[in-house]
Coordinates of C-alpha atoms in Angstrom, one line a residue:
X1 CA -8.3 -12.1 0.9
X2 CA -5.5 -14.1 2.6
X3 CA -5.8 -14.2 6.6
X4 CA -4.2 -11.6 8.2
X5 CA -4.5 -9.3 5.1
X6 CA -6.2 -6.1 6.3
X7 CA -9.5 -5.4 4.0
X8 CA -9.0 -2.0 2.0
X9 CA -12.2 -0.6 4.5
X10 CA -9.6 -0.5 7.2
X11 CA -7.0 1.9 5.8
X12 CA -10.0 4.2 5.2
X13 CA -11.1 4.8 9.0
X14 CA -12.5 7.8 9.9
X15 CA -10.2 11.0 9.9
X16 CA -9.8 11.7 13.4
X17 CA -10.5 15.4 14.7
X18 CA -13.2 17.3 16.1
X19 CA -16.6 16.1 14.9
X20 CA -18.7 18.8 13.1
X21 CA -22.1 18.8 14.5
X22 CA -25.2 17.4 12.7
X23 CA -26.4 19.8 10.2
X24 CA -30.1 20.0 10.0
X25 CA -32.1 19.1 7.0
X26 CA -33.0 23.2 6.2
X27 CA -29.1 23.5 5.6
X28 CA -28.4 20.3 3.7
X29 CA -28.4 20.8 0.2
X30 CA -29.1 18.6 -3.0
X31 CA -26.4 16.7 -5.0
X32 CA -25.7 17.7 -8.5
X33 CA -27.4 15.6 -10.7
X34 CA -26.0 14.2 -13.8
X35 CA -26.8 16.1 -16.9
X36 CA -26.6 18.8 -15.1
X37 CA -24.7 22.2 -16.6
X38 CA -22.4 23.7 -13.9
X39 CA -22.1 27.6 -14.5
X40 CA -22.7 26.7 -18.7
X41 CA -19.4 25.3 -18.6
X42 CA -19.3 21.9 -17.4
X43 CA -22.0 19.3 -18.4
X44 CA -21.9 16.5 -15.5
X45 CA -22.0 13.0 -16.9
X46 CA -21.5 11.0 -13.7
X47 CA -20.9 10.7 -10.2
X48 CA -17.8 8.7 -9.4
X49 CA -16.6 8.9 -6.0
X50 CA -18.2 10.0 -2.9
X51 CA -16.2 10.8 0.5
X52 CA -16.8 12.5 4.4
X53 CA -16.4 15.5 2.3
X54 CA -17.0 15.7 -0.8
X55 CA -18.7 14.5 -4.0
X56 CA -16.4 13.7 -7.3
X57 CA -18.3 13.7 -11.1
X58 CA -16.7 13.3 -14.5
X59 CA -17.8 16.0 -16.2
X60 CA -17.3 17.2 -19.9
X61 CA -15.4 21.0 -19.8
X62 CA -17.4 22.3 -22.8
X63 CA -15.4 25.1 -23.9
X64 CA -12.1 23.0 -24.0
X65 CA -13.7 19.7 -25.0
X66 CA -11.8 18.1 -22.6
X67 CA -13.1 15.2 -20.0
X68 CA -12.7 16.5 -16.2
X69 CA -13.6 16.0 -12.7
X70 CA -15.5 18.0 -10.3
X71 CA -15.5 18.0 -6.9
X72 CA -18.4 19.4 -5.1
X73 CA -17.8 19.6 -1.2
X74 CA -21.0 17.4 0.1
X75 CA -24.3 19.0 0.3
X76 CA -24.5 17.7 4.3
X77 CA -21.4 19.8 4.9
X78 CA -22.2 23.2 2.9
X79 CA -23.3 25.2 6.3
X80 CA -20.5 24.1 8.0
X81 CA -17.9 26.6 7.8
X82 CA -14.9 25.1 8.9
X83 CA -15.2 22.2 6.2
X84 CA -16.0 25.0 3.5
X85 CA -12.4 26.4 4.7
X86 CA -11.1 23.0 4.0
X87 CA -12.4 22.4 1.0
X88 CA -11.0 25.7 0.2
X89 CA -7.9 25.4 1.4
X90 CA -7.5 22.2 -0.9
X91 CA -7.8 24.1 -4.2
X92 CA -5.8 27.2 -3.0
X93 CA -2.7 24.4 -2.1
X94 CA -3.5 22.3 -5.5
X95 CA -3.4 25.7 -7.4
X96 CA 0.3 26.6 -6.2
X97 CA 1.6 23.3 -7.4
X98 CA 2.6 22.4 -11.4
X99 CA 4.0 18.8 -10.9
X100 CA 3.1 15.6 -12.7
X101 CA 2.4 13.8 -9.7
X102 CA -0.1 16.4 -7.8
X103 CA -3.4 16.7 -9.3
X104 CA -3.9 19.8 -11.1
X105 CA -6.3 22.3 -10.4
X106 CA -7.9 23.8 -13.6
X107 CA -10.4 26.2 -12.0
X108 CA -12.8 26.6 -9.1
X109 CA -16.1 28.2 -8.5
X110 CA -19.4 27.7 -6.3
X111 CA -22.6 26.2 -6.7
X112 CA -25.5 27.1 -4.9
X113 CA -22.9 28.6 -2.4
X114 CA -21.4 25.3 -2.1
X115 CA -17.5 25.5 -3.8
X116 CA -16.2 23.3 -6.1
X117 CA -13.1 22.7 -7.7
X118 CA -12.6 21.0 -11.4
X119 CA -9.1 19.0 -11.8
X120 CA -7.6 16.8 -14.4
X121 CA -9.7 13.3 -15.1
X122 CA -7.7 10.3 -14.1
X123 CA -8.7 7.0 -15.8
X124 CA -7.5 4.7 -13.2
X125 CA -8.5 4.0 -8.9
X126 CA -6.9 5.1 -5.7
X127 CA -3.6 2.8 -4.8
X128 CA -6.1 1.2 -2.5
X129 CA -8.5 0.5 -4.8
X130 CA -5.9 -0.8 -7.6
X131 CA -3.4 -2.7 -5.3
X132 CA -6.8 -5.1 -4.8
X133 CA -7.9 -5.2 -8.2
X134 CA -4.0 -6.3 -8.7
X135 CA -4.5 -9.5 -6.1
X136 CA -2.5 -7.4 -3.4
X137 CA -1.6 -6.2 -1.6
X138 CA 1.0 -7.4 -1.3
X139 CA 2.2 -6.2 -4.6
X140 CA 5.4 -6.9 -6.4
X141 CA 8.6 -5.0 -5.8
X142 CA 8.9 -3.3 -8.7
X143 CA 5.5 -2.0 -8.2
X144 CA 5.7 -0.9 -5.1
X145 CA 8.6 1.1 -5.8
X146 CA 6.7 2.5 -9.1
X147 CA 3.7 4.0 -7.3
X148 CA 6.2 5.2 -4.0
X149 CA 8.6 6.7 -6.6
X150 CA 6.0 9.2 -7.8
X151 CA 4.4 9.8 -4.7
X152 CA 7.4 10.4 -3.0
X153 CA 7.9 13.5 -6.2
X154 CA 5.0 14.6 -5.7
X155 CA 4.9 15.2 -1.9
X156 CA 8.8 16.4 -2.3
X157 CA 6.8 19.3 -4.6
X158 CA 4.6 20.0 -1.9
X159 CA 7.2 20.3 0.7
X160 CA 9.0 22.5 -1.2
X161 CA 6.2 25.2 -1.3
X162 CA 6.0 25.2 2.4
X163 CA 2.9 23.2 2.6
X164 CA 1.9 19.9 4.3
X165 CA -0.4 17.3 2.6
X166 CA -1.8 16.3 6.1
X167 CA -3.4 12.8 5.0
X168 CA -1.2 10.6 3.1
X169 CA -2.6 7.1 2.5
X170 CA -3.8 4.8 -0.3
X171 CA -6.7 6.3 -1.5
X172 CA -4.9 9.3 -1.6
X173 CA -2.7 8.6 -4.0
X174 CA -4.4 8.1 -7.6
X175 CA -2.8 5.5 -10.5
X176 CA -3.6 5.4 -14.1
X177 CA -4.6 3.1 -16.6
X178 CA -0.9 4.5 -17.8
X179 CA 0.8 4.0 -14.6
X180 CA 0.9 7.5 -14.1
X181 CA 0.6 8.7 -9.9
X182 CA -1.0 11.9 -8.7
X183 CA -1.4 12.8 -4.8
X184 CA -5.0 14.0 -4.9
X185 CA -6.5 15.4 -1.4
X186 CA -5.2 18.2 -0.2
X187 CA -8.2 19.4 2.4
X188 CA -6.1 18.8 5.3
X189 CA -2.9 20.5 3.5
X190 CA -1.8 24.0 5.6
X191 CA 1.5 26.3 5.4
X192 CA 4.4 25.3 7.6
X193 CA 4.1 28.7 9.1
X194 CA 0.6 28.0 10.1
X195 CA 1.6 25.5 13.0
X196 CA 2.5 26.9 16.2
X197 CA 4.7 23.8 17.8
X198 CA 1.4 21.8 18.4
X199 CA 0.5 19.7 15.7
X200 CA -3.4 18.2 16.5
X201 CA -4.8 17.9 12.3
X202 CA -7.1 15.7 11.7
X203 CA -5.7 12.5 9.9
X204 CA -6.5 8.7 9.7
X205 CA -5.6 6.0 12.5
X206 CA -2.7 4.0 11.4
X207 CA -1.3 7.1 9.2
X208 CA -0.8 9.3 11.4
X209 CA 2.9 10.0 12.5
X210 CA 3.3 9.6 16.5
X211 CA 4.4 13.3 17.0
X212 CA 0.8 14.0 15.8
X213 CA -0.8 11.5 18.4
X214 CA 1.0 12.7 21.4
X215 CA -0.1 16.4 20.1
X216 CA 4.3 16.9 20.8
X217 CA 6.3 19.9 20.0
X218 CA 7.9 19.9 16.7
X219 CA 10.1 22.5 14.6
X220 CA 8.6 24.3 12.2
X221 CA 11.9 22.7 9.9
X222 CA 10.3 18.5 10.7
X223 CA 6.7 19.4 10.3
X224 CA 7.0 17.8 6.9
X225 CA 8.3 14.3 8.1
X226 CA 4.7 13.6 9.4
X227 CA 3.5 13.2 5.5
X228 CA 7.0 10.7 5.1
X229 CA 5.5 8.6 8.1
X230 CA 2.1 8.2 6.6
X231 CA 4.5 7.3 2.9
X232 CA 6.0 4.3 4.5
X233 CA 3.3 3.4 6.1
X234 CA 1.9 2.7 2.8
X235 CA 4.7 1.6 1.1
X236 CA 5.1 -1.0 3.8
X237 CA 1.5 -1.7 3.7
X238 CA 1.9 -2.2 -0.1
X239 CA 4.8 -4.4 0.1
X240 CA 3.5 -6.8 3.0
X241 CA -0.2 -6.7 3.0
X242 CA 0.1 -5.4 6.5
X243 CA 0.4 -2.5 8.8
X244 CA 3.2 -1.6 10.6
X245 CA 2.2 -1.6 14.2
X246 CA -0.1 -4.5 16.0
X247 CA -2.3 -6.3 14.4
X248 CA -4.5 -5.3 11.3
X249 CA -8.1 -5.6 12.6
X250 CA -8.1 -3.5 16.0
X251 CA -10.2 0.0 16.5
X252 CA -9.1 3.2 15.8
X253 CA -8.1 4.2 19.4
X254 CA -6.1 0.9 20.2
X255 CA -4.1 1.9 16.4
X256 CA -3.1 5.0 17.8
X257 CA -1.9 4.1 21.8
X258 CA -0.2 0.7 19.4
X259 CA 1.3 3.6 17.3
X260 CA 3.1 4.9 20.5
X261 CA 3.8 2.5 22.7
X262 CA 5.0 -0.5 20.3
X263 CA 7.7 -1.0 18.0
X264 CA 7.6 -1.3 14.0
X265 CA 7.9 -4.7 13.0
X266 CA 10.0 -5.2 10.2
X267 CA 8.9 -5.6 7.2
X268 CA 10.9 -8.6 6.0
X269 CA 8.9 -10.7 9.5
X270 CA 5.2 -9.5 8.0
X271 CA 6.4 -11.0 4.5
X272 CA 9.3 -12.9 4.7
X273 CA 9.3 -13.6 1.3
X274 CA 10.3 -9.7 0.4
X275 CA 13.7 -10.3 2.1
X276 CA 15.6 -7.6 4.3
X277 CA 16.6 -4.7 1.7
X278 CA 13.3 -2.5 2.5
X279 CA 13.8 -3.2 6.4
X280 CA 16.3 -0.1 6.4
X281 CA 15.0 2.4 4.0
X282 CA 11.2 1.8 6.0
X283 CA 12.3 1.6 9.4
X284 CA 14.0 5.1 9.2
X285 CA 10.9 6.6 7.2
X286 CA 8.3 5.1 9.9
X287 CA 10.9 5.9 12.8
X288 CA 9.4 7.6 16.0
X289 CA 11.6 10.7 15.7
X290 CA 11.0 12.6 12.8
X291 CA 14.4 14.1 13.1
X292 CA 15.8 10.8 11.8
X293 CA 13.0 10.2 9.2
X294 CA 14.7 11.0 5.7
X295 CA 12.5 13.7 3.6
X296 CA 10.2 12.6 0.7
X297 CA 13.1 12.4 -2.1
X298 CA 15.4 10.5 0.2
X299 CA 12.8 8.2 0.8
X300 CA 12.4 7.6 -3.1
X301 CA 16.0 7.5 -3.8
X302 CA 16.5 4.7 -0.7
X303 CA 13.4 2.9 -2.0
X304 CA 14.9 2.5 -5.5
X305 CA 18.1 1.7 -4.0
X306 CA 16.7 -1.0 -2.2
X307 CA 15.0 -2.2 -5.3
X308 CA 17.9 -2.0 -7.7
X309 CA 19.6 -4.4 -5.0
X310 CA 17.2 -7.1 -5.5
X311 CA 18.2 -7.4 -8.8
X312 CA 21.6 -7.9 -7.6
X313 CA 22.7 -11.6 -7.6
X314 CA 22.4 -13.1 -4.1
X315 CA 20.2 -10.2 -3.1
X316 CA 16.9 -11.7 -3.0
X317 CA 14.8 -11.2 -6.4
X318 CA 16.8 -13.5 -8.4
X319 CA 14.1 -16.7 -7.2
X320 CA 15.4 -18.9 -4.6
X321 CA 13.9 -22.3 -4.8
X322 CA 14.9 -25.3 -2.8
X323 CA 14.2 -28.5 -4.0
X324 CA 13.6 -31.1 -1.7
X325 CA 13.5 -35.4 -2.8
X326 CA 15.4 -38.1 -1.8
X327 CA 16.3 -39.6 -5.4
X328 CA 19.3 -37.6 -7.2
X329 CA 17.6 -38.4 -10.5
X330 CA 14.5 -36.6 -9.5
X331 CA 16.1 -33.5 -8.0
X332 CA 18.1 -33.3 -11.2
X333 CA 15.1 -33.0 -13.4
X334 CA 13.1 -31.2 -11.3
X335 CA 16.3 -28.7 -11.6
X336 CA 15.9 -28.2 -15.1
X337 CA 12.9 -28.0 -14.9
X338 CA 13.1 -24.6 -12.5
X339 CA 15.7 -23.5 -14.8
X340 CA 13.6 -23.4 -17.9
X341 CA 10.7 -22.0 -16.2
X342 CA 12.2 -19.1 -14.0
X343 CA 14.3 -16.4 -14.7
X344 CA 18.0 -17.3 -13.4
X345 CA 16.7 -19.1 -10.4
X346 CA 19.2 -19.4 -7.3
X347 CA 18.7 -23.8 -6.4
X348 CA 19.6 -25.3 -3.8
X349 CA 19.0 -29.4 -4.0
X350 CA 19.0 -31.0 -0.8
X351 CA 18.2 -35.1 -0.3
X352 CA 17.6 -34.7 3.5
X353 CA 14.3 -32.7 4.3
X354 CA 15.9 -32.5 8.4
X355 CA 18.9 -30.3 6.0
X356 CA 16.4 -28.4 4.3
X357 CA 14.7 -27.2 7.2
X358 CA 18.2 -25.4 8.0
X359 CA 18.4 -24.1 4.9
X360 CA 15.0 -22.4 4.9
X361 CA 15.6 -21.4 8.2
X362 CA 19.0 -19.3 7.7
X363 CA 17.0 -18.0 4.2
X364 CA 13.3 -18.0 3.7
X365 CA 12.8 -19.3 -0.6
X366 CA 10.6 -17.9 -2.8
X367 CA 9.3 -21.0 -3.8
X368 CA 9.6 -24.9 -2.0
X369 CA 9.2 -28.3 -4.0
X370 CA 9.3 -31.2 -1.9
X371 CA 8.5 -35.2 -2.6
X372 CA 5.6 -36.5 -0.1
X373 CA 7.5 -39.5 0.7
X374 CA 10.9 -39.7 2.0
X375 CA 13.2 -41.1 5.2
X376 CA 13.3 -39.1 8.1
X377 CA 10.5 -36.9 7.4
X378 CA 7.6 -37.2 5.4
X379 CA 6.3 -34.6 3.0
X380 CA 3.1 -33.4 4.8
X381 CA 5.3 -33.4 8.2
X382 CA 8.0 -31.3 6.5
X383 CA 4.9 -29.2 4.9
X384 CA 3.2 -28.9 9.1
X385 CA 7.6 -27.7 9.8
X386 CA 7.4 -25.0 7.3
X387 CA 4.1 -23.6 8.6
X388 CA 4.9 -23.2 12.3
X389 CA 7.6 -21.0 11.2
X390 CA 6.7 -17.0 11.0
X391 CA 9.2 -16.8 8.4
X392 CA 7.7 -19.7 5.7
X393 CA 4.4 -19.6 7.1
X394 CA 3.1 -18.2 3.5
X395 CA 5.9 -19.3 1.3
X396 CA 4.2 -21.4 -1.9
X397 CA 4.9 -25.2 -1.4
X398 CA 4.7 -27.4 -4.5
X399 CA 4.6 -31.3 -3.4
X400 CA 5.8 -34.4 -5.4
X401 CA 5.1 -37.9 -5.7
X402 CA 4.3 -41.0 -7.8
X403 CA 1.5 -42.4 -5.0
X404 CA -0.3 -40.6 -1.8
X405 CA -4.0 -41.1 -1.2
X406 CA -6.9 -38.2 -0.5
X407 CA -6.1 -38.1 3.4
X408 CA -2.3 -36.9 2.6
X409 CA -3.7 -34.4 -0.4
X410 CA -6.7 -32.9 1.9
X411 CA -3.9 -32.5 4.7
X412 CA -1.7 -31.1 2.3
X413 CA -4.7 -28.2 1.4
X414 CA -5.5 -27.2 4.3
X415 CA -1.7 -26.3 5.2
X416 CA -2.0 -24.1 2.1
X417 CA -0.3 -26.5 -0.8
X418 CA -2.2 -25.4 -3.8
X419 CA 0.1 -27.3 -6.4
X420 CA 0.9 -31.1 -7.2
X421 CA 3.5 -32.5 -9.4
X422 CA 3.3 -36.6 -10.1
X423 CA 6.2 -38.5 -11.1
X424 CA 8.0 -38.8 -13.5
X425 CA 8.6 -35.0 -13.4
X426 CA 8.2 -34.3 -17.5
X427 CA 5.8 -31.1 -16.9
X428 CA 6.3 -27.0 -15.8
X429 CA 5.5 -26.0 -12.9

């Protein structure tokens, strides 16, 4: 993973709440095993996920003949009444929703006096799970928008019955192999009318919406809008690679005080390369009034929008690439060289690399080729100028040149060039 890039591990901190205390070995009970017939109707096959509560198995439904998964709530947490409510309280909320992006609930029952619920099987992972199996995050765009697009549906759905998911995050939200999403874990998920003012759930570090950390007063009407914090924080995790408060390594406390007492940083500054049109659209969802937070299906709706206007020319996803040499010949192949290789690239040519460096300033590119030798400024000095900047710190640099030696490539790799044209330029990049 790229430096600064917060490991998957990280989004899945502890839920913070009350502990429950230490059960003692005469009240644990045994896990399923696989094989194993569940009430005569459902054959286990294998266990394949475990969390802090429970214990998921795909599992053949044998009446049906249909492939499903189980969850059992944790053997280490079947005396322990209040997680038994939870677990509970997840299949009562999945059973009042029919949506296509909330996990189903096809029927529950108990095992050994420990509950269970069986649900829909998903072939696919958790949006953590798959935005690092897709080299991300950060992810692309289009993506991004995909997976928030249905997520956003499906918590709108569970607004509108009155409920509250209660931990929104990545590995709460499932894709398929068909690009289908689902939000999945409802355990935390209680009735609007259930809150008193005083919202203290438990939730995860980083997720949670500040109204929930300073335990504030909130209408019973804006209770929701802590579930559209915790969506943009992921969809800005998603999009950058990064959270949106302070840095990406620190404890759960110091997330939380961060969460209150510093500001969001815009997106577009973690990952310059995404341009400004999420800025908007995130900075209201993650803003620290959830008065002015949009619900779920605004939050969709500005996400697209923001989307659909990077396909606009200008806008940002048409590729901007700035070509940097000193030899009008060169920049003019290299030019169609961009043009037959990317889709209806924006170019800018520039013979000066001083002039470039305004030009990347006022507009960050997707995509820099520069010669190594040239007046003025040389290629690995203009390369060390880009990387001092915030804003093309990670942008991909592709250098050019008909001579340097080892010393100027090994510079060149350790400021993060991974790609090297030679002269005469009569290859794609």
């Amino acid at each position: 993973m790229s430096p600064g890039k917060p490991h998957p591990s990280k989004l899945s901190t502890p839920r913070v709440g009350p502990p429950s205390e230490t059960m003692s070995p005469g009240l644990l009970g045994e896990l399923p095993r696989a094989r194993q017939v569940v009430d005569g109707k459902y054959r286990l096959m294998a266990k394949v996920g475990e969390g802090g509560m429970g214990v998921v198995f795909r599992a053949e439904d044998l009446r049906l003949k249909r492939e499903v998964a189980i969850k059992f709530l944790h053997p280490r947490s079947s005396g322990d009444p209040e997680r038994s409510q939870m677990f509970l309280r997840e299949a009562e909320s999945m059973a009042k929703l029919r949506h296509p992006n909330v996990v189903e609930v096809y029927d529950v029952g108990r095992l050994r006096d420990s509950p269970y619920l069986v649900m829909p099987f998903l072939h696919g992972a958790n949006v953590e799970d798959w935005a690092e199996r897709q080299g991300g995050p950060p992810l692309s765009p289009d993506e991004v928008v995909g997976i928030m697009g249905q997520a956003c549906a499906g918590l709108q759905a569970i607004h509108q019955q009155g409920l509250i998911h209660g931990d929104v995050k990545p590995s709460n939200i499932l894709v398929s192999d068909a690009f289908e999403v689902m939000v999945t874990d409802l355990g935390l998920a209680r009735a609007v009318e259930e809150d008193t003012g005083e919202l203290t759930p438990p939730g995860t570090p980083g997720f949670l919406a500040p109204e929930l950390i300073a335990r504030e007063d909130v209408p019973s009407a804006l209770v929701h809008k802590a579930d559209v914090y915790a969506l943009g924080v992921t969809a800005y995790w998603l999009l950058t690679g990064r959270m949106p408060v302070g840095d990406d390594e620190q404890e759960a406390y110091a997330m939380l005080v961060k969460q209150l007492e510093e500001p969001v940083v815009p997106p577009s500054e973690r990952h310059p390369g995404l341009g400004v049109v999420f800025d908007e659209p995130l900075l209201l969802a993650l803003d620290r009034s959830p008065a002015r937070r949009p619900d779920a299906v605004e939050l969709r709706d500005a996400l697209f929008a923001a989307r659909d206007r990077r396909h606009v020319p200008g806008a940002g996803q048409r590729p901007f690439v700035v070509l940097v040499d000193d030899d009008d010949g060169v920049l003019t192949a290299l030019e169609a060289v961009v043009r037959a290789t990317l889709h209806e690239p924006r170019i800018v040519a520039v013979r000066d690399p001083l002039a470039a460096l305004s030009v990347i300033e006022s507009r960050p590119p997707a995509l820099i080729i520069t010669d190594l030798q040239m007046p003025r400024l040389s290629g690995v000095e203009f390369v060390a100028a880009l990387r001092e900047s915030p804003s093309t710190r990670d942008v991909p640099v592709v250098v050019l040149t008909g001579v340097g030696g080892a010393r100027d490539w090994q510079q060149l790799v350790r400021m993060g060039v991974r790609q090297f044209l030679v002269k005469p330029v009569t290859v794609d990049i």
